[in-house]
Amino acid sequence: MEHMWNEKLADYRGTFFEGEWPTITQAFLITHSKFPDKPCFTTFSPDRISYTFDEIYQRLLKISSYLREHGLKKGDKVVINGKNSIEWALSYLAINFAGGVVVPLDNQLHTQRIVQLCQFSDASFIFADKNVLLSIEKEAPKLLSSMQGIFTLQGKDERFPSIMNLEPSAIMTPEEGNENDIAAILFTSGTTGMEKGAILTQKNIVSDAFQACEPEFLPVDETDVLYALLPLHHSYCCTAVLIETVLIGCECVFGHGIVISKMINDLKQGQITFFMGIPLLFNKLLSGMMKEIRKKGPLVNAYIHTLMWINGFFKKYFRKNPLRPYFNKILLSKIGFAHNRILICGAGPLSPKVFRQYQQLGLDFIQGYGLTETSPIIALNPTQHFKVKSVGKILPLVDAKIIDKDERNIGELVVKGPITTSGYYKDPKNTETLFTEDGYLRTGDLGYLDKENYLYLMGRAKNIIVTEGGKNVFPEEIEDMFQLQPEIEQVLIRGYQAKKDYPAECIEAVIYPSPEYFKGKENTIDSAIASVISSVNKELSGYKKIGKVTIIDKPMVTTSTRKIKRNLVN
């Protein structure tokens, strides 16, 4: 079968690039040649600031030329640490233009960890927000003095040049590169341990982005407006928003973190058509909409849910969306989704109930799945042939299989293809354990594939709880059942030993109650949580039932995509 990306690239192969895949820079140059006057990067802070593809191109030439004038050589490592912004995206692309390797760091990391990763990655240049640079200057001044170049993204300091003010003595054409060059070193968010630096090539990232925007999966074109809300240092947002903007010629609007009021303002002003989020965010938005419906009384609540069921039926079986205009008017316009064509959820499991209700509201809501080590997308649920309980269909060029299956045919997913990392930076031990003997990348995730190559996940291999009867329990499967419970802000399911000298585990729920829900009624927390646990237990098989509940008074530590860091929960 001929893939869309082959048709798109055929006219440019041999002129803009050689080989199978263009680099990120070459992909930008192709898009710039097609849409020079089209909006590229936009932000509302609060007034609209927007740059066309040609304006971004001219700035990239200046920044990359300045870097090369000041000693950046092909393959040099450059750290980026800042909140999402046009400046962040400019630094990422300019480093590519100059032939450097991007090392994006989590903006939530402690200063000492930033310093350690800068040193570990052998970075010689750094782009960062002013507050980050000042923290490094205070705690590790020697690091900055060792850098060849220090530049600010957001915030001004006369000692550090701003990325927006770099003026080279001469403009250079972009550094020659090819698909096998290293594009980035991405440090994993580390839910169970320390970060590891996945080495991603130009081919890894670009091939992943091109496969994802196949019409079968994400029918995105240059008329779409994407939204960079989630952290850009994370491969999920970087590939699915920033790189897709570069490949396709969309407009990219930069968000200001998960602050609901600001987000809704951006969605409305930017007329966002493609919105990418995480389970926590989609759960909060859906809970808010359903709460407003319930306020109108049981009859209206039943009426709206009946209409949702009808619309969902037509959408799934006839690919019609008859009630979308009605839902736009009464619900979706209030949260900025009136112009939305596609919602995509990733970076964690989403309850099928949530998935189904968004679809019933007339939105093309799909799930995706991937890892930092796979650039990151491995699977996406096709918009026209989605399966509610699946995290998606395996991408066309990805060879996926399940190994070490149990009696239910559930085993570990392993993958091979152009999207997979070659290994971890300066870490041969973890690199060796990442791959099977026949070269497949171990995902560490357990699940199964159906006959159409759709993936169904059960949980992480390292999180499995083994009960007294020898049964395997997947914590994530139980955690999903709490996603729409307004009483609970966070839940973590884990095993505990009821008998000291007996290795079998029982099920414990660690719960952080919702401060918003219990405001003014803190004395009801225990009874309310007990009621929720009882309700969940009724739906669980005997060996999966929760036998112990621990209520905590502080939120659990999470990654930048709000996944709980299990190793830090006492």
JSON list of N, CA and C in Angstrom, two decimals, residues 49 76 90 114 124 159 171 194 209 266 293 365 429 440 476 534:
[
{"chain": "A", "resi": 49, "resn": "ILE", "atom": "N", "xyz": [0.34, 37.49, 19.45]},
{"chain": "A", "resi": 49, "resn": "ILE", "atom": "CA", "xyz": [1.65, 37.67, 18.81]},
{"chain": "A", "resi": 49, "resn": "ILE", "atom": "C", "xyz": [1.82, 36.51, 17.85]},
{"chain": "A", "resi": 76, "resn": "ASP", "atom": "N", "xyz": [27.35, 18.97, 18.46]},
{"chain": "A", "resi": 76, "resn": "ASP", "atom": "CA", "xyz": [27.46, 19.53, 19.81]},
{"chain": "A", "resi": 76, "resn": "ASP", "atom": "C", "xyz": [26.11, 19.49, 20.51]},
{"chain": "A", "resi": 90, "resn": "LEU", "atom": "N", "xyz": [11.79, 28.10, 18.79]},
{"chain": "A", "resi": 90, "resn": "LEU", "atom": "CA", "xyz": [12.87, 28.68, 17.97]},
{"chain": "A", "resi": 90, "resn": "LEU", "atom": "C", "xyz": [14.21, 28.05, 18.33]},
{"chain": "A", "resi": 114, "resn": "ILE", "atom": "N", "xyz": [19.32, 19.57, 37.07]},
{"chain": "A", "resi": 114, "resn": "ILE", "atom": "CA", "xyz": [19.58, 20.24, 35.79]},
{"chain": "A", "resi": 114, "resn": "ILE", "atom": "C", "xyz": [21.09, 20.31, 35.55]},
{"chain": "A", "resi": 124, "resn": "SER", "atom": "N", "xyz": [27.43, 22.12, 25.66]},
{"chain": "A", "resi": 124, "resn": "SER", "atom": "CA", "xyz": [28.34, 23.27, 25.60]},
{"chain": "A", "resi": 124, "resn": "SER", "atom": "C", "xyz": [27.60, 24.60, 25.43]},
{"chain": "A", "resi": 159, "resn": "ARG", "atom": "N", "xyz": [23.22, 40.23, 31.14]},
{"chain": "A", "resi": 159, "resn": "ARG", "atom": "CA", "xyz": [24.42, 39.38, 31.08]},
{"chain": "A", "resi": 159, "resn": "ARG", "atom": "C", "xyz": [24.26, 38.22, 30.10]},
{"chain": "A", "resi": 171, "resn": "ILE", "atom": "N", "xyz": [25.03, 35.70, 7.59]},
{"chain": "A", "resi": 171, "resn": "ILE", "atom": "CA", "xyz": [24.03, 34.64, 7.57]},
{"chain": "A", "resi": 171, "resn": "ILE", "atom": "C", "xyz": [24.59, 33.42, 6.84]},
{"chain": "A", "resi": 194, "resn": "MET", "atom": "N", "xyz": [15.62, 6.96, 38.13]},
{"chain": "A", "resi": 194, "resn": "MET", "atom": "CA", "xyz": [16.31, 8.11, 37.55]},
{"chain": "A", "resi": 194, "resn": "MET", "atom": "C", "xyz": [16.13, 8.15, 36.04]},
{"chain": "A", "resi": 209, "resn": "ALA", "atom": "N", "xyz": [6.49, 11.14, 13.10]},
{"chain": "A", "resi": 209, "resn": "ALA", "atom": "CA", "xyz": [5.52, 12.21, 12.86]},
{"chain": "A", "resi": 209, "resn": "ALA", "atom": "C", "xyz": [4.78, 12.01, 11.54]},
{"chain": "A", "resi": 266, "resn": "ASP", "atom": "N", "xyz": [-7.15, 30.56, 25.25]},
{"chain": "A", "resi": 266, "resn": "ASP", "atom": "CA", "xyz": [-6.35, 30.22, 24.08]},
{"chain": "A", "resi": 266, "resn": "ASP", "atom": "C", "xyz": [-7.16, 29.44, 23.05]},
{"chain": "A", "resi": 293, "resn": "ILE", "atom": "N", "xyz": [-24.48, 19.77, 33.67]},
{"chain": "A", "resi": 293, "resn": "ILE", "atom": "CA", "xyz": [-25.71, 19.12, 33.21]},
{"chain": "A", "resi": 293, "resn": "ILE", "atom": "C", "xyz": [-26.54, 18.64, 34.40]},
{"chain": "A", "resi": 365, "resn": "PHE", "atom": "N", "xyz": [-12.40, 11.96, 19.27]},
{"chain": "A", "resi": 365, "resn": "PHE", "atom": "CA", "xyz": [-11.53, 11.80, 20.43]},
{"chain": "A", "resi": 365, "resn": "PHE", "atom": "C", "xyz": [-10.82, 10.46, 20.31]},
{"chain": "A", "resi": 429, "resn": "LYS", "atom": "N", "xyz": [24.73, -0.42, 29.95]},
{"chain": "A", "resi": 429, "resn": "LYS", "atom": "CA", "xyz": [24.02, -1.43, 30.73]},
{"chain": "A", "resi": 429, "resn": "LYS", "atom": "C", "xyz": [22.52, -1.38, 30.47]},
{"chain": "A", "resi": 440, "resn": "TYR", "atom": "N", "xyz": [14.38, -6.43, 19.14]},
{"chain": "A", "resi": 440, "resn": "TYR", "atom": "CA", "xyz": [13.15, -5.69, 19.42]},
{"chain": "A", "resi": 440, "resn": "TYR", "atom": "C", "xyz": [13.31, -4.87, 20.70]},
{"chain": "A", "resi": 476, "resn": "GLU", "atom": "N", "xyz": [-2.96, -0.47, 37.10]},
{"chain": "A", "resi": 476, "resn": "GLU", "atom": "CA", "xyz": [-3.56, 0.54, 36.23]},
{"chain": "A", "resi": 476, "resn": "GLU", "atom": "C", "xyz": [-5.01, 0.23, 35.89]},
{"chain": "A", "resi": 534, "resn": "SER", "atom": "N", "xyz": [-16.08, 0.93, 48.19]},
{"chain": "A", "resi": 534, "resn": "SER", "atom": "CA", "xyz": [-17.12, -0.11, 48.18]},
{"chain": "A", "resi": 534, "resn": "SER", "atom": "C", "xyz": [-17.73, -0.24, 46.79]}
]
